[in-house]
PDB file of C-alpha atoms in Angstrom:
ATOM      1  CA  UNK A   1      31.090 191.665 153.434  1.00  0.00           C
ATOM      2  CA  UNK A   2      33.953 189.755 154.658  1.00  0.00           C
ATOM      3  CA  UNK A   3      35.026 187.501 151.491  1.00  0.00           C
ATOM      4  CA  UNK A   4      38.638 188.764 149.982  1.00  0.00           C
ATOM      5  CA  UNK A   5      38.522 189.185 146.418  1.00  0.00           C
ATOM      6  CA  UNK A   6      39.726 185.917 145.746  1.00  0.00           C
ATOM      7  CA  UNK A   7      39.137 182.195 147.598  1.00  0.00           C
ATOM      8  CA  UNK A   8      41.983 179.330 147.426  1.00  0.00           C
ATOM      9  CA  UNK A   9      39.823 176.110 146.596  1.00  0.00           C
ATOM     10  CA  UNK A  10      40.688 174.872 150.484  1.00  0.00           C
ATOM     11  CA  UNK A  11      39.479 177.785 151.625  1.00  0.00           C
ATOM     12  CA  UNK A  12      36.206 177.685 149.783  1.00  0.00           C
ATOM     13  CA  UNK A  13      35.479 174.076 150.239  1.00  0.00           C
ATOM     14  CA  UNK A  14      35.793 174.986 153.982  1.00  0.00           C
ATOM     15  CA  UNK A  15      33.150 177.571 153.542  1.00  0.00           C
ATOM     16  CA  UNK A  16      30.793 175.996 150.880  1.00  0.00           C
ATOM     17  CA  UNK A  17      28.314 175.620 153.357  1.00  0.00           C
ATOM     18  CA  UNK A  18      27.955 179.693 153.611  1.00  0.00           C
ATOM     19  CA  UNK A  19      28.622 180.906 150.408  1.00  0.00           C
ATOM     20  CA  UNK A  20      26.162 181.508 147.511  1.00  0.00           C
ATOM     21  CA  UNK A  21      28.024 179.882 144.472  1.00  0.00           C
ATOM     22  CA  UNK A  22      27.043 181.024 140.804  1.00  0.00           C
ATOM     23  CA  UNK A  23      29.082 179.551 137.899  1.00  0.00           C
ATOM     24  CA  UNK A  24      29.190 181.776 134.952  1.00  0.00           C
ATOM     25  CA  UNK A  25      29.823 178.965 132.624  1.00  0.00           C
ATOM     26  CA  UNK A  26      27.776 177.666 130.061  1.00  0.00           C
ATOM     27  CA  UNK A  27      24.837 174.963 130.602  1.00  0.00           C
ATOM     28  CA  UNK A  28      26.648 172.933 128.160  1.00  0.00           C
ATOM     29  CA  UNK A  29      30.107 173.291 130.931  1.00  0.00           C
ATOM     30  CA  UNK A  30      28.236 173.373 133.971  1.00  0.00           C
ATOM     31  CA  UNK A  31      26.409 170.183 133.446  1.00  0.00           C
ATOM     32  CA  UNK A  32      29.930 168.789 132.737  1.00  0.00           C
ATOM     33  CA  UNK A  33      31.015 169.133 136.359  1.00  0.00           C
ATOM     34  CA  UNK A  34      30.663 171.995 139.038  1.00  0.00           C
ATOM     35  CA  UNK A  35      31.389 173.044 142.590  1.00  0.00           C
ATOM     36  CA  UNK A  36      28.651 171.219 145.055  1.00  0.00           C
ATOM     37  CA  UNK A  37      25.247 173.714 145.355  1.00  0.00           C
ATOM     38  CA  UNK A  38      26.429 175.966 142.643  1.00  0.00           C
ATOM     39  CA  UNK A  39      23.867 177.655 141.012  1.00  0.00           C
ATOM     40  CA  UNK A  40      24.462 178.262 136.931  1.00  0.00           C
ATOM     41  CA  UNK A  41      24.339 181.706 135.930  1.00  0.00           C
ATOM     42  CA  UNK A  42      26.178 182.394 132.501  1.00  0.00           C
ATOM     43  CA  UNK A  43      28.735 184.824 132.494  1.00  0.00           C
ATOM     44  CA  UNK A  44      26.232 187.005 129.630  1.00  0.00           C
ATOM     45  CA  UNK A  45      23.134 186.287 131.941  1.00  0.00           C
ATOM     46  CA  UNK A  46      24.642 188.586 135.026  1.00  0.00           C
ATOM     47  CA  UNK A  47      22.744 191.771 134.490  1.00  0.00           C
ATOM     48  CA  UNK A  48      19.848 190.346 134.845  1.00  0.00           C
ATOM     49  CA  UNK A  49      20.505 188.305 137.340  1.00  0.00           C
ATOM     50  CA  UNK A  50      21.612 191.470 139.738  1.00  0.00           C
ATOM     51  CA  UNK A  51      18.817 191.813 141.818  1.00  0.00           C
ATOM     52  CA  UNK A  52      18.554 188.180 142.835  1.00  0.00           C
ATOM     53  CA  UNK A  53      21.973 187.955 143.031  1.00  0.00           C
ATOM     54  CA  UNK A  54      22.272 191.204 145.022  1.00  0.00           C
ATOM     55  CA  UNK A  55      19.570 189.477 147.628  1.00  0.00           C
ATOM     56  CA  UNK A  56      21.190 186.304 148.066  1.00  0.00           C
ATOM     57  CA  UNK A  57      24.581 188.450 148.481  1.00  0.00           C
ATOM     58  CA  UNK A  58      22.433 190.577 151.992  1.00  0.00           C
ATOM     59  CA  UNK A  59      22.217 187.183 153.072  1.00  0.00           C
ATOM     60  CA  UNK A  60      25.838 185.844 152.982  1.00  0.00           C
ATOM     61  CA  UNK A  61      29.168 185.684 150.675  1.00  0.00           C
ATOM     62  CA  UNK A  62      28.875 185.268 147.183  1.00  0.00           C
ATOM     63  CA  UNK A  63      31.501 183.234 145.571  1.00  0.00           C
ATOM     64  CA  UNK A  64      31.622 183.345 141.011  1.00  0.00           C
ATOM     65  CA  UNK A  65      33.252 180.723 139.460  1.00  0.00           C
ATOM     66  CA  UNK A  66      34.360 179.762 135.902  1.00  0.00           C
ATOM     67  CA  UNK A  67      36.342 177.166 134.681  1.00  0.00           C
ATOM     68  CA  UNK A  68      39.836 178.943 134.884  1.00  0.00           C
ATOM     69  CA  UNK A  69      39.146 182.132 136.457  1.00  0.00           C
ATOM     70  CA  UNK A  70      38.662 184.774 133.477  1.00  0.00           C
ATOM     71  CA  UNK A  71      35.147 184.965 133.563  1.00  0.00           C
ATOM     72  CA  UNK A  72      34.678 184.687 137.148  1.00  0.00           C
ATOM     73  CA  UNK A  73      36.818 187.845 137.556  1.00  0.00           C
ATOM     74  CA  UNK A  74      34.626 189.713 134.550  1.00  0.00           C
ATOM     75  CA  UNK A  75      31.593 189.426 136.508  1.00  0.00           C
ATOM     76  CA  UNK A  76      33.257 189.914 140.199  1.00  0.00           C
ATOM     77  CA  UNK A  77      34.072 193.477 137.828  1.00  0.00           C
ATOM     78  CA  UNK A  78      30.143 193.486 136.572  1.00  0.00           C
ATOM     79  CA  UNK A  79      28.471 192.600 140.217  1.00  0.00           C
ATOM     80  CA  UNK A  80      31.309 195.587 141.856  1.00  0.00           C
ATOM     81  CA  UNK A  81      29.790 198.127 139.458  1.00  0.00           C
ATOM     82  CA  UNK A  82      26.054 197.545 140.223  1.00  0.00           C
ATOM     83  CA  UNK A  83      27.131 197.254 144.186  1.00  0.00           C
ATOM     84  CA  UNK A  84      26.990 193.980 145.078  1.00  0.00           C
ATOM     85  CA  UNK A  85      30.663 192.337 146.402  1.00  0.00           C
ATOM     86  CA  UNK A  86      31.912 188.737 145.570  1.00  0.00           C
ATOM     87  CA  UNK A  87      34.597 186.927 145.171  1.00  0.00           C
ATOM     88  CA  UNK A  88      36.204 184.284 142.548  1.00  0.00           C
ATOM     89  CA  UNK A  89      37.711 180.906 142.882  1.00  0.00           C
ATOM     90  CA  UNK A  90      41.355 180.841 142.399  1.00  0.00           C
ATOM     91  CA  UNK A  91      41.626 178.927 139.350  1.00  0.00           C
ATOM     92  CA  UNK A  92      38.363 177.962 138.694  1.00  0.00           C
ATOM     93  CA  UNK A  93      36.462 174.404 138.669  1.00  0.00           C
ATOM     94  CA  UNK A  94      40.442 173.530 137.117  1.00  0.00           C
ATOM     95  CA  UNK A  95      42.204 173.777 139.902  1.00  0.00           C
ATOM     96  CA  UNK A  96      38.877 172.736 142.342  1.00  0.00           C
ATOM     97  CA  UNK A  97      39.486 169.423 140.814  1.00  0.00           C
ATOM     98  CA  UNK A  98      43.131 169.255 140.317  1.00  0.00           C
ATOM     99  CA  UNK A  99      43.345 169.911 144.615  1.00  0.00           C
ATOM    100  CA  UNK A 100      40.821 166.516 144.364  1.00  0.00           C
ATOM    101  CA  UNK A 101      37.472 168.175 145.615  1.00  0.00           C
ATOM    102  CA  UNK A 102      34.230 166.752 144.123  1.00  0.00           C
ATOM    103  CA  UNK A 103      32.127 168.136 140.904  1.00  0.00           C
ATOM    104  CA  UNK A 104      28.733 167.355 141.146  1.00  0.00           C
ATOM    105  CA  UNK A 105      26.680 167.031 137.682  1.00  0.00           C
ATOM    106  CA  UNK A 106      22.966 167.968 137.701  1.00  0.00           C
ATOM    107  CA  UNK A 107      20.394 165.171 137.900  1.00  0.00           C
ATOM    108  CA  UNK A 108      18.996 163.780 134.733  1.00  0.00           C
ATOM    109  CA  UNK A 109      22.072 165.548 132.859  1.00  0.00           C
ATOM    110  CA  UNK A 110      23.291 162.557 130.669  1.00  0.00           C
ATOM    111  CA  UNK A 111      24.446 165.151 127.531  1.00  0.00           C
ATOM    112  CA  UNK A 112      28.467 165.354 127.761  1.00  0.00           C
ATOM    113  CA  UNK A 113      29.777 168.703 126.423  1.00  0.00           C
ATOM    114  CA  UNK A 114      32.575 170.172 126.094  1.00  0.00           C
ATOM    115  CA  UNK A 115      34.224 173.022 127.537  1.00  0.00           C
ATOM    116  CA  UNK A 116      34.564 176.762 126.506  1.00  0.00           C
ATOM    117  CA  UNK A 117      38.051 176.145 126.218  1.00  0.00           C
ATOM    118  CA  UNK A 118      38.055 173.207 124.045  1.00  0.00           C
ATOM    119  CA  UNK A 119      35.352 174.551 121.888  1.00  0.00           C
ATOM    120  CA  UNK A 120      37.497 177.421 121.214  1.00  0.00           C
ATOM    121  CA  UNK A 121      40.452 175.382 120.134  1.00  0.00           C
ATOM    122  CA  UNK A 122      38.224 173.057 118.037  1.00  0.00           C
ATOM    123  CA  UNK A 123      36.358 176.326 115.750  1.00  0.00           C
ATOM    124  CA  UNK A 124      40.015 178.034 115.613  1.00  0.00           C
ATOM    125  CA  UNK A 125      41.851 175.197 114.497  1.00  0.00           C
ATOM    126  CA  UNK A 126      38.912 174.425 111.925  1.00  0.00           C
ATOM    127  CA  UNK A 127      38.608 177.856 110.526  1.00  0.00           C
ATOM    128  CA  UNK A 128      42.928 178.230 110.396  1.00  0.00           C
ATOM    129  CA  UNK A 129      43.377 174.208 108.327  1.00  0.00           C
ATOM    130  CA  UNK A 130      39.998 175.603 106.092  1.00  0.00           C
ATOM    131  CA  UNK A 131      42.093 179.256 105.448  1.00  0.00           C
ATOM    132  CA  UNK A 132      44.557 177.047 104.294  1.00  0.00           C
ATOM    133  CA  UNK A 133      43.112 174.356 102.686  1.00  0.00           C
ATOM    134  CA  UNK A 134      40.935 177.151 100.544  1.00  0.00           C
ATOM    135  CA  UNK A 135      44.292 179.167 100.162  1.00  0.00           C
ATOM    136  CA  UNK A 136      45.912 176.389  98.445  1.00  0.00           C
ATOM    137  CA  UNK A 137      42.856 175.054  96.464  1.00  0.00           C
ATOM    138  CA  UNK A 138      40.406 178.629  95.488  1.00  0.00           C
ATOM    139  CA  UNK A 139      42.846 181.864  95.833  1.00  0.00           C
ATOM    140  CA  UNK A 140      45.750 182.791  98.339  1.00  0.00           C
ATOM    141  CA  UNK A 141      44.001 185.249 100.026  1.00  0.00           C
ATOM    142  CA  UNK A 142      42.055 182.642 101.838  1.00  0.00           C
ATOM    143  CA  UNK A 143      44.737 182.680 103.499  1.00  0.00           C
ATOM    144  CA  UNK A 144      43.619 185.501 105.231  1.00  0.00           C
ATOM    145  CA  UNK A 145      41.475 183.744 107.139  1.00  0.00           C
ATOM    146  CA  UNK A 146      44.121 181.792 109.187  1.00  0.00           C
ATOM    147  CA  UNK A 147      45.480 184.874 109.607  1.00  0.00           C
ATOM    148  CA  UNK A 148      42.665 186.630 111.599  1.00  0.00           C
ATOM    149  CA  UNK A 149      41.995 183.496 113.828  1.00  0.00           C
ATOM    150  CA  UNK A 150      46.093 183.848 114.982  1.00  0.00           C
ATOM    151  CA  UNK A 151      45.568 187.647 115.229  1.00  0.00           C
ATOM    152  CA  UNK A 152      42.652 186.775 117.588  1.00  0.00           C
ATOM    153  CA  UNK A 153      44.630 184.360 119.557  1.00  0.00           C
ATOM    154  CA  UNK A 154      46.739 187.100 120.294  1.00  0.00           C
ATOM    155  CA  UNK A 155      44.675 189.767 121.045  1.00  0.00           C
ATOM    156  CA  UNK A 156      42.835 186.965 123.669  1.00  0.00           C
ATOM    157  CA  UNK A 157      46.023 185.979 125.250  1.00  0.00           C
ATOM    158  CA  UNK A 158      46.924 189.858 125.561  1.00  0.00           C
ATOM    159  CA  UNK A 159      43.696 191.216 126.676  1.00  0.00           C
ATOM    160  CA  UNK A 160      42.424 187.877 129.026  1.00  0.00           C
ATOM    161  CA  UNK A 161      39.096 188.109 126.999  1.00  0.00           C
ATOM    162  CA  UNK A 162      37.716 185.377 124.103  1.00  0.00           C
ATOM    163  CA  UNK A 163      35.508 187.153 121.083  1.00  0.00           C
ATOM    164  CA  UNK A 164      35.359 183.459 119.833  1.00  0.00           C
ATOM    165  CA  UNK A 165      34.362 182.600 123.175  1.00  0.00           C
ATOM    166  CA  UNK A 166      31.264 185.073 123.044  1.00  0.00           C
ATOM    167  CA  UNK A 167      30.540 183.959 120.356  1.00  0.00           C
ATOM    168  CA  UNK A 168      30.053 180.365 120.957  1.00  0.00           C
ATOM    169  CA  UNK A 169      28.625 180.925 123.964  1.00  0.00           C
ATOM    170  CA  UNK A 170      25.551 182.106 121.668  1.00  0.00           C
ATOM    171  CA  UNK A 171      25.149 178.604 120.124  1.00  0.00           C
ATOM    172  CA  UNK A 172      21.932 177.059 121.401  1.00  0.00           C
ATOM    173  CA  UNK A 173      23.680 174.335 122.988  1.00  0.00           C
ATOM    174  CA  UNK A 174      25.277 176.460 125.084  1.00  0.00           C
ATOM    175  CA  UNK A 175      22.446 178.576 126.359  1.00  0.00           C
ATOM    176  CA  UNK A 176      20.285 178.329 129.324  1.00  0.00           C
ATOM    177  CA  UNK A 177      16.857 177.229 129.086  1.00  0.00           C
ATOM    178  CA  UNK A 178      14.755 179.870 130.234  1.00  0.00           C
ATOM    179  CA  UNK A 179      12.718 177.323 132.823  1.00  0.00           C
ATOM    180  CA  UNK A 180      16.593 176.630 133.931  1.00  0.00           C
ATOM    181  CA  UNK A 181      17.559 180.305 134.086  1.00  0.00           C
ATOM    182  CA  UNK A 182      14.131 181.143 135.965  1.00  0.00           C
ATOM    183  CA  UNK A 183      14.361 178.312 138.658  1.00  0.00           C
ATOM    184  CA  UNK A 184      18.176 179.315 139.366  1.00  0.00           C
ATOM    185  CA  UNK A 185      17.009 183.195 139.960  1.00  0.00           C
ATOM    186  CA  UNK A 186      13.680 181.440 142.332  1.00  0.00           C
ATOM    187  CA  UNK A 187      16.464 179.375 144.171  1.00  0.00           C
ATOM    188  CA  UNK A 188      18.568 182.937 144.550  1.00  0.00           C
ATOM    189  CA  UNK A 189      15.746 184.693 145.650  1.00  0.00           C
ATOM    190  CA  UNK A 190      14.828 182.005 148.435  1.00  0.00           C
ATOM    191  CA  UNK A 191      18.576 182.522 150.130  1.00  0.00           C
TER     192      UNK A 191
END
């Protein structure tokens, strides 16, 4: 395999045409914008995606992308283990659009979602005014709870990982249909 472990976005736009592209965002993110021909795999979906993925990767370059990088990188780490090479876009679908290259949304997708990112920030900031809200109004050691959500800020910022993140990726709006998951695996297998 010839693909470095990492692709500017020029550099991949250049060679879209070759690569096999699987975003390991959610549905919810994907449908929200991604690279031209990528095919949605979640980030939690990878493992059993391997032996598709590992066909489509005999046939030419695979290329994982996320929204900022992060998760791209955790299953470049996943598909290394099981034998199968890739590489991830610098910066994710972020910086694809910030250099002004084009998202494409999937047909028919008229629900707007937001991102992983986002839907972190909303749940955290939630759960940190309701630890204090409930601190003020039932006991002080509601308190707590505004507590944990900054301890878990930290640990994410420290450790590049999101426990809030897994965890919302579990909501139903943010999982794959299985027809969807099924037809993406078909499309890998047919590379």
């Amino acid at each position: 395999m010839t693909t470095p472990t990492s692709l500017a976005t020029d550099e991949a736009r250049t060679r879209l045409h070759e690569l096999t592209v699987i975003d390991v965002r959610t549905p919810g993110e994907y449908a929200g914008g991604h690279l031209p021909g990528a095919l949605n795999i979640p980030l939690d979906q990878i493992r059993r995606a391997l032996p598709d993925i590992r066909h489509a990767a005999g046939h030419g370059d695979v290329l994982v992308v996320c929204a900022s990088g992060a998760r791209s990188e955790n299953a470049c780490k996943i598909l290394a283990e099981n034998g199968v090479t890739a590489a991830t876009l610098s910066g994710g679908t972020g910086a694809w659009a910030a250099d002004g290259h084009e998202l494409h949304h999937p047909q028919g997708s008229s629900r707007t979602s937001w991102g992983m990112e986002r839907q972190v920030r909303l749940t955290a900031g939630v759960i940190v005014l309701l630890g204090l809200l409930l601190g003020l109004v039932v006991h002080p050691a509601f308190q707590l709870l505004s507590a944990g959500i900054a301890a878990g800020l930290v640990f994410s910022a420290l450790t590049n990982t999101c426990g809030l993140a897994a965890l919302l990726a579990r909501l139903p709006h943010n999982r794959p249909r299985a027809a969807d998951l099924d037809k993406t695996l078909a499309a890998l297998r047919n590379r």
